[in-house]
Tab-separated table of C-alpha atoms in Angstrom:
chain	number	residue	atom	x	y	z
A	161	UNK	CA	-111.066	33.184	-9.844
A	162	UNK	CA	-112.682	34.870	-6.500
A	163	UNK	CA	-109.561	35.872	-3.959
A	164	UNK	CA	-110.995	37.648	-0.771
A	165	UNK	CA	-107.971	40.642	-1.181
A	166	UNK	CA	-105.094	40.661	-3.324
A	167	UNK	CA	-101.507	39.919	-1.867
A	168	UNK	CA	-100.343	41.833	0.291
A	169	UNK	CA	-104.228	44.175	0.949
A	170	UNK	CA	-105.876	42.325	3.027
A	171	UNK	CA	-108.479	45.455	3.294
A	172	UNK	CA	-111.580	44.045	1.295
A	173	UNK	CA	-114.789	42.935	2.928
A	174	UNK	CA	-114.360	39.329	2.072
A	175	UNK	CA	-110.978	39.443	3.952
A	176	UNK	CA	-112.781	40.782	7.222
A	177	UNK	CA	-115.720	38.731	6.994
A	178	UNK	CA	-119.342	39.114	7.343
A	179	UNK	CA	-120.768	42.539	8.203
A	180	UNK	CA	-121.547	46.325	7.417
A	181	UNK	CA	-120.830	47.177	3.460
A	182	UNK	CA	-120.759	50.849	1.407
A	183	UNK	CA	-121.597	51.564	-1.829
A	184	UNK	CA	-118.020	51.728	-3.695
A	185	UNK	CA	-116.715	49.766	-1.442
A	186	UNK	CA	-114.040	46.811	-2.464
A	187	UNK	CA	-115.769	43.588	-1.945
A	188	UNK	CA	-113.093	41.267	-3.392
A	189	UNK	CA	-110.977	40.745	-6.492
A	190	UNK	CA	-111.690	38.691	-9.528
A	191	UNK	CA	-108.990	37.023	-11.878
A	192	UNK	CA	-109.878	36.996	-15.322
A	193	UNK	CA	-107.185	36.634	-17.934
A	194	UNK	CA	-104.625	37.455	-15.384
A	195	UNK	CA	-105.778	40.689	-14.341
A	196	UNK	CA	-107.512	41.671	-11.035
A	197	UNK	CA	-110.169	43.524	-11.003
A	198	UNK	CA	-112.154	44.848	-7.919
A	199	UNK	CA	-115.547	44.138	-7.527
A	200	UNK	CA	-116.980	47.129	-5.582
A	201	UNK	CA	-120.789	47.110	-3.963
A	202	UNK	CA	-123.762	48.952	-5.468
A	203	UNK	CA	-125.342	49.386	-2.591
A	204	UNK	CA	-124.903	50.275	1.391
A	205	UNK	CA	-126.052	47.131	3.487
A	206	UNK	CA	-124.907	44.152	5.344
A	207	UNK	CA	-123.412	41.218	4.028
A	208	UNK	CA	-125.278	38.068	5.614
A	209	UNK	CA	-123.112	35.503	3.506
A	210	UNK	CA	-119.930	35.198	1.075
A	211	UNK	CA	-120.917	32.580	-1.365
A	212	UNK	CA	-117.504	31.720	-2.990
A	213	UNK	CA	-114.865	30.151	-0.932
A	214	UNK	CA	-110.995	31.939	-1.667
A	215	UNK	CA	-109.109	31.405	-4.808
A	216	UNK	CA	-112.278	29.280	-6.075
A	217	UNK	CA	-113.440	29.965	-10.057
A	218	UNK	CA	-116.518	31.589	-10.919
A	219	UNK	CA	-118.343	32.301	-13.847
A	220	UNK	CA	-120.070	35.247	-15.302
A	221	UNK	CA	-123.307	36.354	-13.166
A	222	UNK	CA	-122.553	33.499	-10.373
A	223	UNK	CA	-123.511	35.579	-7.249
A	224	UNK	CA	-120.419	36.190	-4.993
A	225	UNK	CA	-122.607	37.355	-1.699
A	226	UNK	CA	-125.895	37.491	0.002
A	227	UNK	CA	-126.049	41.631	1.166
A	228	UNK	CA	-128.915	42.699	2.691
A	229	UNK	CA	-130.200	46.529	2.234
């Protein structure tokens, strides 16, 4: 599952919205057998579009955002 922040941090980029991103930065957290893991950018850039609404599954590979360089 795709949450935007985990309770209680609300300090991930999905959380804020659309806009500037750093490399290492927390993008969102994924739930996968009940444990949540950060997903953190590669790359410095600006996200144009978050592709996965909150609390929604997704799968292994599905693209989570549209980040320009």
């Amino acid at each position: 599952f795709f949450f935007q922040a985990e309770d209680g941090i609300r300090d991930s980029v999905a959380s804020r919205g659309l806009g500037d991103v750093y490399k290492r930065q927390v993008l969102c957290i994924i739930e996968a057998m009940k444990m949540m893991n950060e997903v953190k950018s590669d790359y410095n850039g600006i996200i144009k579009e978050i592709l996965i609404s909150d609390a929604e599954p997704v799968e292994y590979g599905e693209a989570l955002f549209v980040i320009e360089e």
